[in-house]
N, CA, C and O atoms as a DFTB+ gen file, in Angstrom:
424 C
 N C O
     1  1     127.674     155.393      90.111
     2  2     126.297     154.946      89.759
     3  2     126.430     153.825      88.711
     4  3     125.672     152.856      88.758
     5  1     127.330     153.936      87.818
     6  2     127.557     152.893      86.765
     7  2     127.960     151.622      87.436
     8  3     127.439     150.576      87.048
     9  1     128.864     151.603      88.435
    10  2     129.179     150.344      89.195
    11  2     128.020     149.797      89.859
    12  3     127.818     148.583      89.836
    13  1     127.185     150.657      90.493
    14  2     125.989     150.165      91.181
    15  2     125.040     149.500      90.274
    16  3     124.412     148.513      90.656
    17  1     124.903     149.988      89.099
    18  2     123.980     149.414      88.082
    19  2     124.512     148.185      87.595
    20  3     123.747     147.239      87.405
    21  1     125.866     148.077      87.347
    22  2     126.450     146.815      86.908
    23  2     126.312     145.712      88.087
    24  3     126.028     144.545      87.816
    25  1     126.513     146.116      89.293
    26  2     126.392     145.148      90.398
    27  2     125.051     144.636      90.473
    28  3     124.874     143.425      90.607
    29  1     123.993     145.522      90.393
    30  2     122.649     145.120      90.388
    31  2     122.352     144.078      89.240
    32  3     121.767     143.019      89.466
    33  1     122.800     144.458      87.988
    34  2     122.485     143.550      86.940
    35  2     123.164     142.161      87.082
    36  3     122.598     141.116      86.762
    37  1     124.419     142.233      87.586
    38  2     125.118     140.873      87.886
    39  2     124.434     140.092      88.962
    40  3     124.321     138.871      88.845
    41  1     123.979     140.721      89.987
    42  2     123.143     140.098      91.021
    43  2     121.867     139.535      90.493
    44  3     121.485     138.412      90.822
    45  1     121.195     140.316      89.665
    46  2     119.991     139.801      89.121
    47  2     120.140     138.623      88.187
    48  3     119.308     137.716      88.186
    49  1     121.207     138.629      87.381
    50  2     121.453     137.575      86.475
    51  2     121.817     136.263      87.290
    52  3     121.392     135.169      86.918
    53  1     122.591     136.403      88.374
    54  2     122.961     135.354      89.203
    55  2     121.682     134.722      89.885
    56  3     121.484     133.507      89.879
    57  1     120.887     135.576      90.435
    58  2     119.664     135.152      91.058
    59  2     118.725     134.370      90.047
    60  3     118.136     133.334      90.355
    61  1     118.655     134.938      88.895
    62  2     117.805     134.312      87.854
    63  2     118.318     132.979      87.327
    64  3     117.569     132.039      87.059
    65  1     119.712     132.952      87.187
    66  2     120.316     131.693      86.865
    67  2     120.087     130.542      87.963
    68  3     119.808     129.384      87.650
    69  1     120.228     130.963      89.201
    70  2     120.051     130.046      90.344
    71  2     118.575     129.540      90.393
    72  3     118.280     128.369      90.629
    73  1     117.664     130.552      90.143
    74  2     116.257     130.113      90.126
    75  2     115.898     129.207      89.038
    76  3     115.053     128.322      89.170
    77  1     116.612     129.459      87.852
    78  2     116.381     128.555      86.746
    79  2     116.889     127.187      87.045
    80  3     116.238     126.222      86.645
    81  1     118.035     127.010      87.736
    82  2     118.642     125.727      88.104
    83  2     117.592     125.059      89.063
    84  3     117.226     123.899      88.881
    85  1     117.157     125.785      90.020
    86  2     116.172     125.102      90.995
    87  2     114.901     124.734      90.330
    88  3     114.339     123.690      90.661
    89  1     114.395     125.519      89.402
    90  2     113.180     125.177      88.706
    91  2     113.385     123.998      87.831
    92  3     112.527     123.119      87.755
    93  1     114.546     123.950      87.138
    94  2     114.820     122.770      86.273
    95  2     114.924     121.459      87.170
    96  3     114.427     120.385      86.829
    97  1     115.562     121.648      88.249
    98  2     115.691     120.444      89.149
    99  2     114.300     119.947      89.694
   100  3     114.002     118.753      89.733
   101  1     113.514     120.917      90.091
   102  2     112.230     120.548      90.635
   103  2     111.354     119.903      89.538
   104  3     110.707     118.892      89.812
   105  1     111.311     120.451      88.306
   106  2     110.614     119.956      87.259
   107  2     111.049     118.541      86.780
   108  3     110.247     117.651      86.497
   109  1     112.391     118.429      86.721
   110  2     113.049     117.102      86.370
   111  2     112.652     116.031      87.391
   112  3     112.225     114.925      87.059
   113  1     112.819     116.426      88.632
   114  2     112.536     115.477      89.683
   115  2     111.097     115.099      89.706
   116  3     110.758     113.922      89.835
   117  1     110.206     116.117      89.579
   118  2     108.827     115.837      89.527
   119  2     108.397     114.866      88.416
   120  3     107.587     113.955      88.588
   121  1     109.003     115.142      87.289
   122  2     108.679     114.248      86.018
   123  2     109.253     112.852      86.347
   124  3     108.563     111.868      86.084
   125  1     110.444     112.708      86.893
   126  2     110.953     111.494      87.232
   127  2     110.098     110.663      88.210
   128  3     109.947     109.446      88.100
   129  1     109.552     111.428      89.179
   130  2     108.676     110.733      90.162
   131  2     107.444     110.131      89.482
   132  3     107.059     108.992      89.745
   133  1     106.832     110.941      88.588
   134  2     105.677     110.398      87.893
   135  2     106.036     109.285      86.915
   136  3     105.222     108.392      86.683
   137  1     107.269     109.320      86.320
   138  2     107.606     108.261      85.427
   139  2     107.923     106.968      86.348
   140  3     107.621     105.850      85.932
   141  1     108.517     107.141      87.562
   142  2     108.722     106.035      88.444
   143  2     107.444     105.357      88.816
   144  3     107.331     104.131      88.833
   145  1     106.443     106.230      89.126
   146  2     105.120     105.738      89.533
   147  2     104.594     104.813      88.451
   148  3     104.134     103.714      88.758
   149  1     104.652     105.251      87.127
   150  2     104.182     104.436      85.998
   151  2     105.019     103.097      85.958
   152  3     104.439     102.030      85.755
   153  1     106.344     103.155      86.147
   154  2     107.134     101.975      86.136
   155  2     106.717     101.073      87.193
   156  3     106.574      99.880      86.927
   157  1     106.493     101.542      88.435
   158  2     106.103     100.671      89.567
   159  2     104.765     100.052      89.352
   160  3     104.543      98.925      89.796
   161  1     103.826     100.749      88.672
   162  2     102.509     100.173      88.475
   163  2     102.392      99.038      87.341
   164  3     101.610      98.088      87.380
   165  1     103.222      99.289      86.429
   166  2     103.191      98.453      85.196
   167  2     104.248      97.419      84.987
   168  3     103.965      96.351      84.444
   169  1     105.539      97.716      85.427
   170  2     106.612      96.922      84.998
   171  2     107.507      96.403      86.087
   172  3     107.975      95.270      85.977
   173  1     107.775      97.147      87.123
   174  2     108.766      96.796      88.056
   175  2     108.191      97.004      89.504
   176  3     108.264      98.134      89.986
   177  1     107.673      96.069      90.164
   178  2     106.976      96.249      91.459
   179  2     107.919      96.140      92.689
   180  3     107.627      95.431      93.651
   181  1     109.065      96.874      92.620
   182  2     110.026      96.863      93.740
   183  2     110.344      98.324      94.090
   184  3     111.377      98.840      93.665
   185  1     109.515      98.971      94.822
   186  2     109.709     100.428      95.016
   187  2     110.955     100.772      95.832
   188  3     111.524     101.834      95.582
   189  1     111.428      99.960      96.791
   190  2     112.612     100.164      97.496
   191  2     113.824     100.189      96.604
   192  3     114.644     101.101      96.712
   193  1     113.963      99.240      95.746
   194  2     115.030      99.137      94.761
   195  2     115.064     100.271      93.774
   196  3     116.109     100.843      93.463
   197  1     113.877     100.571      93.294
   198  2     113.767     101.783      92.366
   199  2     114.224     103.019      93.058
   200  3     114.963     103.796      92.453
   201  1     113.834     103.269      94.303
   202  2     114.168     104.476      94.996
   203  2     115.634     104.433      95.325
   204  3     116.252     105.496      95.270
   205  1     116.248     103.358      95.652
   206  2     117.706     103.271      95.943
   207  2     118.444     103.573      94.670
   208  3     119.471     104.250      94.718
   209  1     117.984     103.112      93.544
   210  2     118.570     103.350      92.281
   211  2     118.549     104.840      91.918
   212  3     119.537     105.391      91.434
   213  1     117.383     105.482      92.166
   214  2     117.294     106.918      91.863
   215  2     118.098     107.751      92.786
   216  3     118.657     108.761      92.360
   217  1     118.196     107.361      94.119
   218  2     119.061     108.075      95.061
   219  2     120.586     107.926      94.629
   220  3     121.367     108.878      94.671
   221  1     120.927     106.699      94.226
   222  2     122.338     106.520      93.844
   223  2     122.656     107.318      92.662
   224  3     123.701     107.969      92.647
   225  1     121.844     107.327      91.659
   226  2     122.129     108.006      90.435
   227  2     122.182     109.547      90.716
   228  3     123.090     110.226      90.237
   229  1     121.258     110.057      91.450
   230  2     121.176     111.461      91.815
   231  2     122.346     111.891      92.541
   232  3     122.934     112.921      92.210
   233  1     122.761     111.108      93.598
   234  2     123.924     111.488      94.434
   235  2     125.244     111.339      93.602
   236  3     126.152     112.159      93.738
   237  1     125.329     110.353      92.797
   238  2     126.523     110.186      91.991
   239  2     126.696     111.387      90.997
   240  3     127.765     111.991      90.901
   241  1     125.639     111.681      90.301
   242  2     125.704     112.801      89.358
   243  2     126.049     114.134      90.047
   244  3     126.856     114.925      89.557
   245  1     125.411     114.342      91.186
   246  2     125.673     115.593      91.912
   247  2     127.193     115.622      92.370
   248  3     127.878     116.642      92.294
   249  1     127.616     114.511      92.813
   250  2     129.062     114.374      93.356
   251  2     130.056     114.737      92.116
   252  3     131.030     115.477      92.254
   253  1     129.701     114.147      90.937
   254  2     130.564     114.339      89.724
   255  2     130.533     115.764      89.372
   256  3     131.591     116.379      89.241
   257  1     129.343     116.356      89.202
   258  2     129.215     117.777      88.829
   259  2     129.878     118.772      89.779
   260  3     130.488     119.758      89.365
   261  1     129.736     118.476      91.043
   262  2     130.383     119.527      91.968
   263  2     131.933     119.348      92.093
   264  3     132.680     120.311      92.268
   265  1     132.363     118.072      91.992
   266  2     133.817     117.807      92.241
   267  2     134.574     117.718      90.930
   268  3     135.720     117.273      90.990
   269  1     134.099     118.072      89.789
   270  2     134.888     118.090      88.577
   271  2     134.732     119.483      87.970
   272  3     133.924     120.277      88.451
   273  1     135.463     119.777      86.963
   274  2     135.397     121.082      86.347
   275  2     134.272     121.050      85.233
   276  3     134.118     122.044      84.523
   277  1     133.523     119.980      85.075
   278  2     132.587     119.884      84.030
   279  2     131.495     121.055      84.124
   280  3     131.168     121.703      83.129
   281  1     131.027     121.245      85.235
   282  2     129.905     122.209      85.395
   283  2     130.342     123.681      85.595
   284  3     129.515     124.585      85.474
   285  1     131.588     123.918      85.889
   286  2     132.064     125.260      86.204
   287  2     131.754     126.252      85.152
   288  3     131.266     127.328      85.494
   289  1     131.983     126.005      83.934
   290  2     131.656     127.041      82.881
   291  2     130.163     127.466      82.896
   292  3     129.824     128.546      82.414
   293  1     129.275     126.608      83.452
   294  2     127.872     126.955      83.320
   295  2     127.338     127.560      84.614
   296  3     126.185     127.988      84.665
   297  1     128.175     127.600      85.674
   298  2     127.804     128.042      86.956
   299  2     128.391     129.428      87.358
   300  3     129.506     129.766      86.960
   301  1     127.637     130.209      88.139
   302  2     128.224     131.506      88.602
   303  2     129.421     131.246      89.444
   304  3     129.495     130.160      90.020
   305  1     130.376     132.137      89.578
   306  2     131.608     131.796      90.299
   307  2     131.309     131.470      91.797
   308  3     132.019     130.649      92.378
   309  1     130.271     132.093      92.438
   310  2     130.021     131.861      93.874
   311  2     129.112     130.599      94.070
   312  3     128.785     130.284      95.214
   313  1     128.714     129.902      93.040
   314  2     127.698     128.881      93.123
   315  2     128.180     127.731      94.052
   316  3     127.331     127.228      94.789
   317  1     129.343     127.304      94.089
   318  2     129.816     126.180      94.825
   319  2     130.350     126.546      96.208
   320  3     130.804     125.661      96.933
   321  1     130.310     127.828      96.597
   322  2     130.670     128.245      97.857
   323  2     129.572     127.896      98.874
   324  3     128.391     128.114      98.604
   325  1     129.951     127.363     100.025
   326  2     128.924     127.091     101.095
   327  2     128.500     128.322     101.704
   328  3     129.348     129.097     102.144
   329  1     127.151     128.605     101.780
   330  2     126.656     129.772     102.498
   331  2     126.688     129.603     104.084
   332  3     126.782     128.509     104.640
   333  1     126.607     130.706     104.673
   334  2     126.461     130.632     106.219
   335  2     124.945     130.334     106.359
   336  3     124.106     131.117     105.914
   337  1     124.632     129.231     106.963
   338  2     123.265     128.865     107.050
   339  2     122.733     129.161     108.393
   340  3     123.036     128.457     109.357
   341  1     121.923     130.215     108.489
   342  2     121.203     130.560     109.759
   343  2     119.838     129.991     109.761
   344  3     119.382     129.507     108.725
   345  1     119.144     130.019     110.882
   346  2     117.797     129.551     110.986
   347  2     116.852     130.225     109.974
   348  3     116.040     129.587     109.304
   349  1     117.011     131.520     109.914
   350  2     116.169     132.354     109.002
   351  2     116.442     132.024     107.524
   352  3     115.517     131.890     106.723
   353  1     117.696     131.901     107.195
   354  2     118.009     131.518     105.792
   355  2     117.510     130.182     105.444
   356  3     116.978     130.015     104.346
   357  1     117.631     129.225     106.271
   358  2     117.135     127.862     106.115
   359  2     115.626     127.957     105.915
   360  3     115.103     127.382     104.960
   361  1     114.898     128.679     106.805
   362  2     113.431     128.799     106.627
   363  2     113.014     129.395     105.389
   364  3     112.013     128.987     104.799
   365  1     113.781     130.410     104.930
   366  2     113.341     131.163     103.778
   367  2     113.807     130.553     102.421
   368  3     113.261     130.866     101.362
   369  1     114.833     129.674     102.500
   370  2     115.374     129.147     101.204
   371  2     115.208     127.708     101.062
   372  3     114.916     127.236      99.963
   373  1     115.380     126.941     102.134
   374  2     115.387     125.449     102.054
   375  2     113.924     124.933     102.121
   376  3     113.458     124.154     101.290
   377  1     113.222     125.446     103.210
   378  2     111.953     124.858     103.403
   379  2     110.914     125.065     102.295
   380  3     110.080     124.172     102.148
   381  1     110.871     126.117     101.516
   382  2     109.984     126.214     100.365
   383  2     110.321     125.269      99.314
   384  3     109.399     124.737      98.696
   385  1     111.549     124.989      99.032
   386  2     112.016     124.034      98.002
   387  2     111.562     122.556      98.486
   388  3     111.050     121.752      97.707
   389  1     111.784     122.305      99.747
   390  2     111.410     120.995     100.315
   391  2     109.896     120.848     100.236
   392  3     109.422     119.755      99.925
   393  1     109.097     121.909     100.507
   394  2     107.644     121.864     100.488
   395  2     107.201     121.546      99.079
   396  3     106.344     120.685      98.880
   397  1     107.793     122.253      98.054
   398  2     107.488     122.015      96.615
   399  2     107.785     120.587      96.278
   400  3     106.979     119.927      95.621
   401  1     108.917     120.089      96.707
   402  2     109.360     118.707      96.351
   403  2     108.405     117.731      97.011
   404  3     108.068     116.724      96.388
   405  1     107.954     117.962      98.215
   406  2     107.016     117.077      98.877
   407  2     105.703     117.168      98.183
   408  3     105.004     116.159      98.085
   409  1     105.303     118.376      97.667
   410  2     104.009     118.467      97.067
   411  2     104.004     117.723      95.768
   412  3     102.953     117.251      95.334
   413  1     105.206     117.595      95.097
   414  2     105.283     116.858      93.913
   415  2     105.073     115.348      94.108
   416  3     104.629     114.680      93.174
   417  1     105.383     114.778      95.314
   418  2     105.193     113.460      95.702
   419  2     103.716     113.119      95.876
   420  3     103.304     111.966      95.758
   421  1     102.927     114.171      96.164
   422  2     101.531     113.887      96.549
   423  2     100.787     113.684      95.194
   424  3      99.583     113.428      95.183
């Protein structure tokens, strides 16, 4: 019973940590989108170039964090393992995040 309780607590802490990372990403991305909209309206009228810069920066930072040991102390041990992606898992985990991200663009 003690092992079961510890496993449940570990699972909950991992889920909460992952949810925190997802929420931080969505909030940061939404804020950046609003900031970019202000920049486009007032200072820099080149949306394709601004979007390309944003994508380059996001992709580069993601690549660095995943492929170096920098982020490992902050991540759960199973965070960087690729999950088996079934249609149901995709629908339940990826689609809601994409919908929230799309809603932040609106």
